[in-house]
Amino acid sequence: MHEIIPAVLAHTGEEMSEQLAALPSDVTFFHMDVLEEDLWVPTEKDFEVHLMVRNPDALIDEWIERGAKRLSMHSVGPSLAGHREKAEIGLAVVLQKPLAEVLPFLDFVDYVHLMSIAEIGEQGHVLDERIFDRIKEVREKFPNLTISVDGGINLTNYKRLLDAGANRLVVGSGFHDLWDSLKTK
């Protein structure tokens, strides 16, 4: 089973509202990158957040109260244990970080969120081919762990990511083309 999840990256509340309104009506779940500014717009859709902030621990409770079903962070600590019963907790891993540094922590999270572009925080970058070996390595060591991949995903590479072992694909600028193509199959 796999998921194709649209990514919302807005710089204003108005932009966020526009991006959510532009999602196809049958999309019931989305991914939101959370930067240092708070751009929350209440929504009926379920969502996950990627806490790309300096101190994610300070925001976890607030995002769970807002309804986040999943939270991805770039570090995990003991304080996360109590949150795993309220939401799925994931470890986000930038492409430049050696997997050896994060593998010991993957037993303590619900999923790993692998970034597949070198520069995070904006959409439209090209997928980095190194992601395929990273997915395969995590899948080999953690056969039951959910692997989420984020960045540069489109109609031409999504199948290779799934074949490598990814379960969730977070898709930004290529989402509508991919979604429309999958809906017509």
mmCIF file with all atom_site columns, N, CA, C and O in Angstrom, residues 129-175:
data_model
loop_
_atom_site.group_PDB
_atom_site.id
_atom_site.type_symbol
_atom_site.label_atom_id
_atom_site.label_alt_id
_atom_site.label_comp_id
_atom_site.label_asym_id
_atom_site.label_entity_id
_atom_site.label_seq_id
_atom_site.pdbx_PDB_ins_code
_atom_site.Cartn_x
_atom_site.Cartn_y
_atom_site.Cartn_z
_atom_site.occupancy
_atom_site.B_iso_or_equiv
_atom_site.pdbx_formal_charge
_atom_site.auth_seq_id
_atom_site.auth_comp_id
_atom_site.auth_asym_id
_atom_site.auth_atom_id
_atom_site.pdbx_PDB_model_num
ATOM 1   N N  . GLU A 1 129 ? 19.206 11.480 -7.404  1.00 0.00 ? 129 GLU A N  1
ATOM 2   C CA . GLU A 1 129 ? 19.243 10.032 -7.628  1.00 0.00 ? 129 GLU A CA 1
ATOM 3   C C  . GLU A 1 129 ? 19.769 9.250  -6.427  1.00 0.00 ? 129 GLU A C  1
ATOM 4   O O  . GLU A 1 129 ? 19.504 8.050  -6.308  1.00 0.00 ? 129 GLU A O  1
ATOM 5   N N  . ARG A 1 130 ? 20.476 9.894  -5.512  1.00 0.00 ? 130 ARG A N  1
ATOM 6   C CA . ARG A 1 130 ? 20.987 9.191  -4.322  1.00 0.00 ? 130 ARG A CA 1
ATOM 7   C C  . ARG A 1 130 ? 19.858 8.642  -3.450  1.00 0.00 ? 130 ARG A C  1
ATOM 8   O O  . ARG A 1 130 ? 20.071 7.738  -2.650  1.00 0.00 ? 130 ARG A O  1
ATOM 9   N N  . ILE A 1 131 ? 18.645 9.182  -3.622  1.00 0.00 ? 131 ILE A N  1
ATOM 10  C CA . ILE A 1 131 ? 17.529 8.760  -2.770  1.00 0.00 ? 131 ILE A CA 1
ATOM 11  C C  . ILE A 1 131 ? 17.210 7.279  -2.938  1.00 0.00 ? 131 ILE A C  1
ATOM 12  O O  . ILE A 1 131 ? 16.794 6.621  -1.992  1.00 0.00 ? 131 ILE A O  1
ATOM 13  N N  . PHE A 1 132 ? 17.414 6.733  -4.131  1.00 0.00 ? 132 PHE A N  1
ATOM 14  C CA . PHE A 1 132 ? 17.048 5.339  -4.366  1.00 0.00 ? 132 PHE A CA 1
ATOM 15  C C  . PHE A 1 132 ? 17.860 4.394  -3.489  1.00 0.00 ? 132 PHE A C  1
ATOM 16  O O  . PHE A 1 132 ? 17.301 3.467  -2.897  1.00 0.00 ? 132 PHE A O  1
ATOM 17  N N  . ASP A 1 133 ? 19.177 4.622  -3.373  1.00 0.00 ? 133 ASP A N  1
ATOM 18  C CA . ASP A 1 133 ? 20.011 3.786  -2.499  1.00 0.00 ? 133 ASP A CA 1
ATOM 19  C C  . ASP A 1 133 ? 19.639 3.994  -1.033  1.00 0.00 ? 133 ASP A C  1
ATOM 20  O O  . ASP A 1 133 ? 19.661 3.059  -0.240  1.00 0.00 ? 133 ASP A O  1
ATOM 21  N N  . ARG A 1 134 ? 19.273 5.201  -0.660  1.00 0.00 ? 134 ARG A N  1
ATOM 22  C CA . ARG A 1 134 ? 18.890 5.491  0.724   1.00 0.00 ? 134 ARG A CA 1
ATOM 23  C C  . ARG A 1 134 ? 17.598 4.753  1.088   1.00 0.00 ? 134 ARG A C  1
ATOM 24  O O  . ARG A 1 134 ? 17.491 4.167  2.166   1.00 0.00 ? 134 ARG A O  1
ATOM 25  N N  . ILE A 1 135 ? 16.633 4.768  0.189   1.00 0.00 ? 135 ILE A N  1
ATOM 26  C CA . ILE A 1 135 ? 15.385 4.037  0.438   1.00 0.00 ? 135 ILE A CA 1
ATOM 27  C C  . ILE A 1 135 ? 15.682 2.553  0.595   1.00 0.00 ? 135 ILE A C  1
ATOM 28  O O  . ILE A 1 135 ? 15.204 1.903  1.535   1.00 0.00 ? 135 ILE A O  1
ATOM 29  N N  . LYS A 1 136 ? 16.472 2.007  -0.312  1.00 0.00 ? 136 LYS A N  1
ATOM 30  C CA . LYS A 1 136 ? 16.789 0.568  -0.278  1.00 0.00 ? 136 LYS A CA 1
ATOM 31  C C  . LYS A 1 136 ? 17.509 0.194  1.015   1.00 0.00 ? 136 LYS A C  1
ATOM 32  O O  . LYS A 1 136 ? 17.233 -0.850 1.604   1.00 0.00 ? 136 LYS A O  1
ATOM 33  N N  . GLU A 1 137 ? 18.417 1.054  1.467   1.00 0.00 ? 137 GLU A N  1
ATOM 34  C CA . GLU A 1 137 ? 19.150 0.768  2.706   1.00 0.00 ? 137 GLU A CA 1
ATOM 35  C C  . GLU A 1 137 ? 18.214 0.750  3.914   1.00 0.00 ? 137 GLU A C  1
ATOM 36  O O  . GLU A 1 137 ? 18.278 -0.164 4.748   1.00 0.00 ? 137 GLU A O  1
ATOM 37  N N  . VAL A 1 138 ? 17.332 1.739  4.016   1.00 0.00 ? 138 VAL A N  1
ATOM 38  C CA . VAL A 1 138 ? 16.384 1.773  5.137   1.00 0.00 ? 138 VAL A CA 1
ATOM 39  C C  . VAL A 1 138 ? 15.444 0.570  5.055   1.00 0.00 ? 138 VAL A C  1
ATOM 40  O O  . VAL A 1 138 ? 15.172 -0.097 6.056   1.00 0.00 ? 138 VAL A O  1
ATOM 41  N N  . ARG A 1 139 ? 14.940 0.267  3.876   1.00 0.00 ? 139 ARG A N  1
ATOM 42  C CA . ARG A 1 139 ? 14.008 -0.857 3.709   1.00 0.00 ? 139 ARG A CA 1
ATOM 43  C C  . ARG A 1 139 ? 14.673 -2.173 4.104   1.00 0.00 ? 139 ARG A C  1
ATOM 44  O O  . ARG A 1 139 ? 14.062 -3.027 4.743   1.00 0.00 ? 139 ARG A O  1
ATOM 45  N N  . GLU A 1 140 ? 15.946 -2.341 3.738   1.00 0.00 ? 140 GLU A N  1
ATOM 46  C CA . GLU A 1 140 ? 16.671 -3.566 4.080   1.00 0.00 ? 140 GLU A CA 1
ATOM 47  C C  . GLU A 1 140 ? 16.829 -3.720 5.591   1.00 0.00 ? 140 GLU A C  1
ATOM 48  O O  . GLU A 1 140 ? 16.624 -4.796 6.139   1.00 0.00 ? 140 GLU A O  1
ATOM 49  N N  . LYS A 1 141 ? 17.147 -2.638 6.274   1.00 0.00 ? 141 LYS A N  1
ATOM 50  C CA . LYS A 1 141 ? 17.386 -2.691 7.718   1.00 0.00 ? 141 LYS A CA 1
ATOM 51  C C  . LYS A 1 141 ? 16.092 -2.630 8.543   1.00 0.00 ? 141 LYS A C  1
ATOM 52  O O  . LYS A 1 141 ? 16.046 -3.121 9.662   1.00 0.00 ? 141 LYS A O  1
ATOM 53  N N  . PHE A 1 142 ? 15.046 -2.012 7.974   1.00 0.00 ? 142 PHE A N  1
ATOM 54  C CA . PHE A 1 142 ? 13.764 -1.846 8.674   1.00 0.00 ? 142 PHE A CA 1
ATOM 55  C C  . PHE A 1 142 ? 12.634 -2.228 7.721   1.00 0.00 ? 142 PHE A C  1
ATOM 56  O O  . PHE A 1 142 ? 11.932 -1.358 7.192   1.00 0.00 ? 142 PHE A O  1
ATOM 57  N N  . PRO A 1 143 ? 12.439 -3.527 7.493   1.00 0.00 ? 143 PRO A N  1
ATOM 58  C CA . PRO A 1 143 ? 11.476 -3.966 6.475   1.00 0.00 ? 143 PRO A CA 1
ATOM 59  C C  . PRO A 1 143 ? 10.032 -3.546 6.738   1.00 0.00 ? 143 PRO A C  1
ATOM 60  O O  . PRO A 1 143 ? 9.248  -3.452 5.795   1.00 0.00 ? 143 PRO A O  1
ATOM 61  N N  . ASN A 1 144 ? 9.667  -3.260 7.976   1.00 0.00 ? 144 ASN A N  1
ATOM 62  C CA . ASN A 1 144 ? 8.279  -2.904 8.289   1.00 0.00 ? 144 ASN A CA 1
ATOM 63  C C  . ASN A 1 144 ? 8.051  -1.419 8.545   1.00 0.00 ? 144 ASN A C  1
ATOM 64  O O  . ASN A 1 144 ? 6.930  -1.000 8.818   1.00 0.00 ? 144 ASN A O  1
ATOM 65  N N  . LEU A 1 145 ? 9.102  -0.632 8.467   1.00 0.00 ? 145 LEU A N  1
ATOM 66  C CA . LEU A 1 145 ? 8.997  0.802  8.734   1.00 0.00 ? 145 LEU A CA 1
ATOM 67  C C  . LEU A 1 145 ? 8.406  1.519  7.516   1.00 0.00 ? 145 LEU A C  1
ATOM 68  O O  . LEU A 1 145 ? 8.770  1.240  6.381   1.00 0.00 ? 145 LEU A O  1
ATOM 69  N N  . THR A 1 146 ? 7.498  2.447  7.758   1.00 0.00 ? 146 THR A N  1
ATOM 70  C CA . THR A 1 146 ? 6.973  3.270  6.680   1.00 0.00 ? 146 THR A CA 1
ATOM 71  C C  . THR A 1 146 ? 8.038  4.267  6.254   1.00 0.00 ? 146 THR A C  1
ATOM 72  O O  . THR A 1 146 ? 8.635  4.944  7.090   1.00 0.00 ? 146 THR A O  1
ATOM 73  N N  . ILE A 1 147 ? 8.273  4.326  4.939   1.00 0.00 ? 147 ILE A N  1
ATOM 74  C CA . ILE A 1 147 ? 9.251  5.260  4.378   1.00 0.00 ? 147 ILE A CA 1
ATOM 75  C C  . ILE A 1 147 ? 8.503  6.300  3.555   1.00 0.00 ? 147 ILE A C  1
ATOM 76  O O  . ILE A 1 147 ? 7.850  5.979  2.572   1.00 0.00 ? 147 ILE A O  1
ATOM 77  N N  . SER A 1 148 ? 8.632  7.540  3.986   1.00 0.00 ? 148 SER A N  1
ATOM 78  C CA . SER A 1 148 ? 8.049  8.676  3.281   1.00 0.00 ? 148 SER A CA 1
ATOM 79  C C  . SER A 1 148 ? 9.179  9.380  2.535   1.00 0.00 ? 148 SER A C  1
ATOM 80  O O  . SER A 1 148 ? 10.271 9.546  3.082   1.00 0.00 ? 148 SER A O  1
ATOM 81  N N  . VAL A 1 149 ? 8.922  9.779  1.287   1.00 0.00 ? 149 VAL A N  1
ATOM 82  C CA . VAL A 1 149 ? 9.932  10.487 0.487   1.00 0.00 ? 149 VAL A CA 1
ATOM 83  C C  . VAL A 1 149 ? 9.339  11.821 0.067   1.00 0.00 ? 149 VAL A C  1
ATOM 84  O O  . VAL A 1 149 ? 8.177  11.904 -0.325  1.00 0.00 ? 149 VAL A O  1
ATOM 85  N N  . ASP A 1 150 ? 10.161 12.866 0.131   1.00 0.00 ? 150 ASP A N  1
ATOM 86  C CA . ASP A 1 150 ? 9.671  14.230 -0.092  1.00 0.00 ? 150 ASP A CA 1
ATOM 87  C C  . ASP A 1 150 ? 10.684 15.021 -0.920  1.00 0.00 ? 150 ASP A C  1
ATOM 88  O O  . ASP A 1 150 ? 11.824 15.181 -0.511  1.00 0.00 ? 150 ASP A O  1
ATOM 89  N N  . GLY A 1 151 ? 10.228 15.504 -2.081  1.00 0.00 ? 151 GLY A N  1
ATOM 90  C CA . GLY A 1 151 ? 11.039 16.419 -2.880  1.00 0.00 ? 151 GLY A CA 1
ATOM 91  C C  . GLY A 1 151 ? 11.348 15.906 -4.269  1.00 0.00 ? 151 GLY A C  1
ATOM 92  O O  . GLY A 1 151 ? 11.871 14.808 -4.430  1.00 0.00 ? 151 GLY A O  1
ATOM 93  N N  . GLY A 1 152 ? 10.993 16.685 -5.275  1.00 0.00 ? 152 GLY A N  1
ATOM 94  C CA . GLY A 1 152 ? 11.339 16.367 -6.652  1.00 0.00 ? 152 GLY A CA 1
ATOM 95  C C  . GLY A 1 152 ? 10.566 15.216 -7.267  1.00 0.00 ? 152 GLY A C  1
ATOM 96  O O  . GLY A 1 152 ? 10.958 14.696 -8.315  1.00 0.00 ? 152 GLY A O  1
ATOM 97  N N  . ILE A 1 153 ? 9.479  14.829 -6.657  1.00 0.00 ? 153 ILE A N  1
ATOM 98  C CA . ILE A 1 153 ? 8.713  13.674 -7.139  1.00 0.00 ? 153 ILE A CA 1
ATOM 99  C C  . ILE A 1 153 ? 7.749  14.133 -8.229  1.00 0.00 ? 153 ILE A C  1
ATOM 100 O O  . ILE A 1 153 ? 7.095  15.164 -8.096  1.00 0.00 ? 153 ILE A O  1
ATOM 101 N N  . ASN A 1 154 ? 7.689  13.332 -9.296  1.00 0.00 ? 154 ASN A N  1
ATOM 102 C CA . ASN A 1 154 ? 6.800  13.678 -10.401 1.00 0.00 ? 154 ASN A CA 1
ATOM 103 C C  . ASN A 1 154 ? 6.376  12.412 -11.142 1.00 0.00 ? 154 ASN A C  1
ATOM 104 O O  . ASN A 1 154 ? 6.698  11.294 -10.724 1.00 0.00 ? 154 ASN A O  1
ATOM 105 N N  . LEU A 1 155 ? 5.706  12.613 -12.244 1.00 0.00 ? 155 LEU A N  1
ATOM 106 C CA . LEU A 1 155 ? 5.152  11.531 -13.043 1.00 0.00 ? 155 LEU A CA 1
ATOM 107 C C  . LEU A 1 155 ? 6.231  10.598 -13.587 1.00 0.00 ? 155 LEU A C  1
ATOM 108 O O  . LEU A 1 155 ? 5.992  9.408  -13.765 1.00 0.00 ? 155 LEU A O  1
ATOM 109 N N  . THR A 1 156 ? 7.434  11.107 -13.794 1.00 0.00 ? 156 THR A N  1
ATOM 110 C CA . THR A 1 156 ? 8.486  10.280 -14.395 1.00 0.00 ? 156 THR A CA 1
ATOM 111 C C  . THR A 1 156 ? 9.289  9.457  -13.382 1.00 0.00 ? 156 THR A C  1
ATOM 112 O O  . THR A 1 156 ? 9.973  8.522  -13.773 1.00 0.00 ? 156 THR A O  1
ATOM 113 N N  . ASN A 1 157 ? 9.223  9.793  -12.098 1.00 0.00 ? 157 ASN A N  1
ATOM 114 C CA . ASN A 1 157 ? 10.065 9.062  -11.142 1.00 0.00 ? 157 ASN A CA 1
ATOM 115 C C  . ASN A 1 157 ? 9.310  8.393  -9.993  1.00 0.00 ? 157 ASN A C  1
ATOM 116 O O  . ASN A 1 157 ? 9.897  7.644  -9.219  1.00 0.00 ? 157 ASN A O  1
ATOM 117 N N  . TYR A 1 158 ? 8.018  8.645  -9.857  1.00 0.00 ? 158 TYR A N  1
ATOM 118 C CA . TYR A 1 158 ? 7.296  8.134  -8.691  1.00 0.00 ? 158 TYR A CA 1
ATOM 119 C C  . TYR A 1 158 ? 7.316  6.607  -8.612  1.00 0.00 ? 158 TYR A C  1
ATOM 120 O O  . TYR A 1 158 ? 7.442  6.031  -7.540  1.00 0.00 ? 158 TYR A O  1
ATOM 121 N N  . LYS A 1 159 ? 7.179  5.934  -9.744  1.00 0.00 ? 159 LYS A N  1
ATOM 122 C CA . LYS A 1 159 ? 7.126  4.469  -9.756  1.00 0.00 ? 159 LYS A CA 1
ATOM 123 C C  . LYS A 1 159 ? 8.457  3.871  -9.279  1.00 0.00 ? 159 LYS A C  1
ATOM 124 O O  . LYS A 1 159 ? 8.470  2.904  -8.523  1.00 0.00 ? 159 LYS A O  1
ATOM 125 N N  . ARG A 1 160 ? 9.570  4.464  -9.697  1.00 0.00 ? 160 ARG A N  1
ATOM 126 C CA . ARG A 1 160 ? 10.887 3.988  -9.252  1.00 0.00 ? 160 ARG A CA 1
ATOM 127 C C  . ARG A 1 160 ? 11.036 4.123  -7.734  1.00 0.00 ? 160 ARG A C  1
ATOM 128 O O  . ARG A 1 160 ? 11.641 3.267  -7.090  1.00 0.00 ? 160 ARG A O  1
ATOM 129 N N  . LEU A 1 161 ? 10.472 5.193  -7.163  1.00 0.00 ? 161 LEU A N  1
ATOM 130 C CA . LEU A 1 161 ? 10.548 5.384  -5.714  1.00 0.00 ? 161 LEU A CA 1
ATOM 131 C C  . LEU A 1 161 ? 9.754  4.308  -4.984  1.00 0.00 ? 161 LEU A C  1
ATOM 132 O O  . LEU A 1 161 ? 10.214 3.751  -3.983  1.00 0.00 ? 161 LEU A O  1
ATOM 133 N N  . LEU A 1 162 ? 8.566  4.012  -5.497  1.00 0.00 ? 162 LEU A N  1
ATOM 134 C CA . LEU A 1 162 ? 7.747  2.946  -4.896  1.00 0.00 ? 162 LEU A CA 1
ATOM 135 C C  . LEU A 1 162 ? 8.446  1.596  -5.042  1.00 0.00 ? 162 LEU A C  1
ATOM 136 O O  . LEU A 1 162 ? 8.476  0.804  -4.096  1.00 0.00 ? 162 LEU A O  1
ATOM 137 N N  . ASP A 1 163 ? 9.010  1.334  -6.202  1.00 0.00 ? 163 ASP A N  1
ATOM 138 C CA . ASP A 1 163 ? 9.720  0.070  -6.436  1.00 0.00 ? 163 ASP A CA 1
ATOM 139 C C  . ASP A 1 163 ? 10.941 -0.073 -5.537  1.00 0.00 ? 163 ASP A C  1
ATOM 140 O O  . ASP A 1 163 ? 11.305 -1.183 -5.149  1.00 0.00 ? 163 ASP A O  1
ATOM 141 N N  . ALA A 1 164 ? 11.561 1.048  -5.174  1.00 0.00 ? 164 ALA A N  1
ATOM 142 C CA . ALA A 1 164 ? 12.733 1.012  -4.282  1.00 0.00 ? 164 ALA A CA 1
ATOM 143 C C  . ALA A 1 164 ? 12.335 0.710  -2.843  1.00 0.00 ? 164 ALA A C  1
ATOM 144 O O  . ALA A 1 164 ? 13.175 0.299  -2.043  1.00 0.00 ? 164 ALA A O  1
ATOM 145 N N  . GLY A 1 165 ? 11.035 0.918  -2.499  1.00 0.00 ? 165 GLY A N  1
ATOM 146 C CA . GLY A 1 165 ? 10.592 0.592  -1.150  1.00 0.00 ? 165 GLY A CA 1
ATOM 147 C C  . GLY A 1 165 ? 9.877  1.694  -0.411  1.00 0.00 ? 165 GLY A C  1
ATOM 148 O O  . GLY A 1 165 ? 9.506  1.521  0.761   1.00 0.00 ? 165 GLY A O  1
ATOM 149 N N  . ALA A 1 166 ? 9.648  2.846  -1.054  1.00 0.00 ? 166 ALA A N  1
ATOM 150 C CA . ALA A 1 166 ? 8.925  3.933  -0.396  1.00 0.00 ? 166 ALA A CA 1
ATOM 151 C C  . ALA A 1 166 ? 7.445  3.573  -0.282  1.00 0.00 ? 166 ALA A C  1
ATOM 152 O O  . ALA A 1 166 ? 6.898  2.906  -1.149  1.00 0.00 ? 166 ALA A O  1
ATOM 153 N N  . ASN A 1 167 ? 6.809  4.017  0.812   1.00 0.00 ? 167 ASN A N  1
ATOM 154 C CA . ASN A 1 167 ? 5.373  3.811  1.027   1.00 0.00 ? 167 ASN A CA 1
ATOM 155 C C  . ASN A 1 167 ? 4.566  5.083  0.788   1.00 0.00 ? 167 ASN A C  1
ATOM 156 O O  . ASN A 1 167 ? 3.401  5.013  0.422   1.00 0.00 ? 167 ASN A O  1
ATOM 157 N N  . ARG A 1 168 ? 5.183  6.227  1.087   1.00 0.00 ? 168 ARG A N  1
ATOM 158 C CA . ARG A 1 168 ? 4.495  7.517  0.977   1.00 0.00 ? 168 ARG A CA 1
ATOM 159 C C  . ARG A 1 168 ? 5.336  8.451  0.122   1.00 0.00 ? 168 ARG A C  1
ATOM 160 O O  . ARG A 1 168 ? 6.542  8.569  0.340   1.00 0.00 ? 168 ARG A O  1
ATOM 161 N N  . LEU A 1 169 ? 4.656  9.124  -0.802  1.00 0.00 ? 169 LEU A N  1
ATOM 162 C CA . LEU A 1 169 ? 5.335  10.115 -1.622  1.00 0.00 ? 169 LEU A CA 1
ATOM 163 C C  . LEU A 1 169 ? 4.678  11.465 -1.380  1.00 0.00 ? 169 LEU A C  1
ATOM 164 O O  . LEU A 1 169 ? 3.473  11.622 -1.591  1.00 0.00 ? 169 LEU A O  1
ATOM 165 N N  . VAL A 1 170 ? 5.465  12.419 -0.922  1.00 0.00 ? 170 VAL A N  1
ATOM 166 C CA . VAL A 1 170 ? 4.988  13.769 -0.680  1.00 0.00 ? 170 VAL A CA 1
ATOM 167 C C  . VAL A 1 170 ? 5.376  14.588 -1.908  1.00 0.00 ? 170 VAL A C  1
ATOM 168 O O  . VAL A 1 170 ? 6.559  14.759 -2.198  1.00 0.00 ? 170 VAL A O  1
ATOM 169 N N  . VAL A 1 171 ? 4.364  15.059 -2.643  1.00 0.00 ? 171 VAL A N  1
ATOM 170 C CA . VAL A 1 171 ? 4.593  15.653 -3.951  1.00 0.00 ? 171 VAL A CA 1
ATOM 171 C C  . VAL A 1 171 ? 4.147  17.110 -3.958  1.00 0.00 ? 171 VAL A C  1
ATOM 172 O O  . VAL A 1 171 ? 2.991  17.407 -3.634  1.00 0.00 ? 171 VAL A O  1
ATOM 173 N N  . GLY A 1 172 ? 5.053  18.002 -4.346  1.00 0.00 ? 172 GLY A N  1
ATOM 174 C CA . GLY A 1 172 ? 4.756  19.426 -4.399  1.00 0.00 ? 172 GLY A CA 1
ATOM 175 C C  . GLY A 1 172 ? 4.328  19.863 -5.782  1.00 0.00 ? 172 GLY A C  1
ATOM 176 O O  . GLY A 1 172 ? 3.197  19.619 -6.211  1.00 0.00 ? 172 GLY A O  1
ATOM 177 N N  . SER A 1 173 ? 5.251  20.474 -6.520  1.00 0.00 ? 173 SER A N  1
ATOM 178 C CA . SER A 1 173 ? 4.897  21.080 -7.800  1.00 0.00 ? 173 SER A CA 1
ATOM 179 C C  . SER A 1 173 ? 4.427  20.062 -8.842  1.00 0.00 ? 173 SER A C  1
ATOM 180 O O  . SER A 1 173 ? 3.695  20.415 -9.754  1.00 0.00 ? 173 SER A O  1
ATOM 181 N N  . GLY A 1 174 ? 4.798  18.801 -8.711  1.00 0.00 ? 174 GLY A N  1
ATOM 182 C CA . GLY A 1 174 ? 4.368  17.780 -9.670  1.00 0.00 ? 174 GLY A CA 1
ATOM 183 C C  . GLY A 1 174 ? 3.091  17.056 -9.280  1.00 0.00 ? 174 GLY A C  1
ATOM 184 O O  . GLY A 1 174 ? 2.680  16.116 -9.952  1.00 0.00 ? 174 GLY A O  1
ATOM 185 N N  . PHE A 1 175 ? 2.437  17.502 -8.206  1.00 0.00 ? 175 PHE A N  1
ATOM 186 C CA . PHE A 1 175 ? 1.289  16.752 -7.691  1.00 0.00 ? 175 PHE A CA 1
ATOM 187 C C  . PHE A 1 175 ? 0.138  16.646 -8.678  1.00 0.00 ? 175 PHE A C  1
ATOM 188 O O  . PHE A 1 175 ? -0.387 15.560 -8.907  1.00 0.00 ? 175 PHE A O  1
#
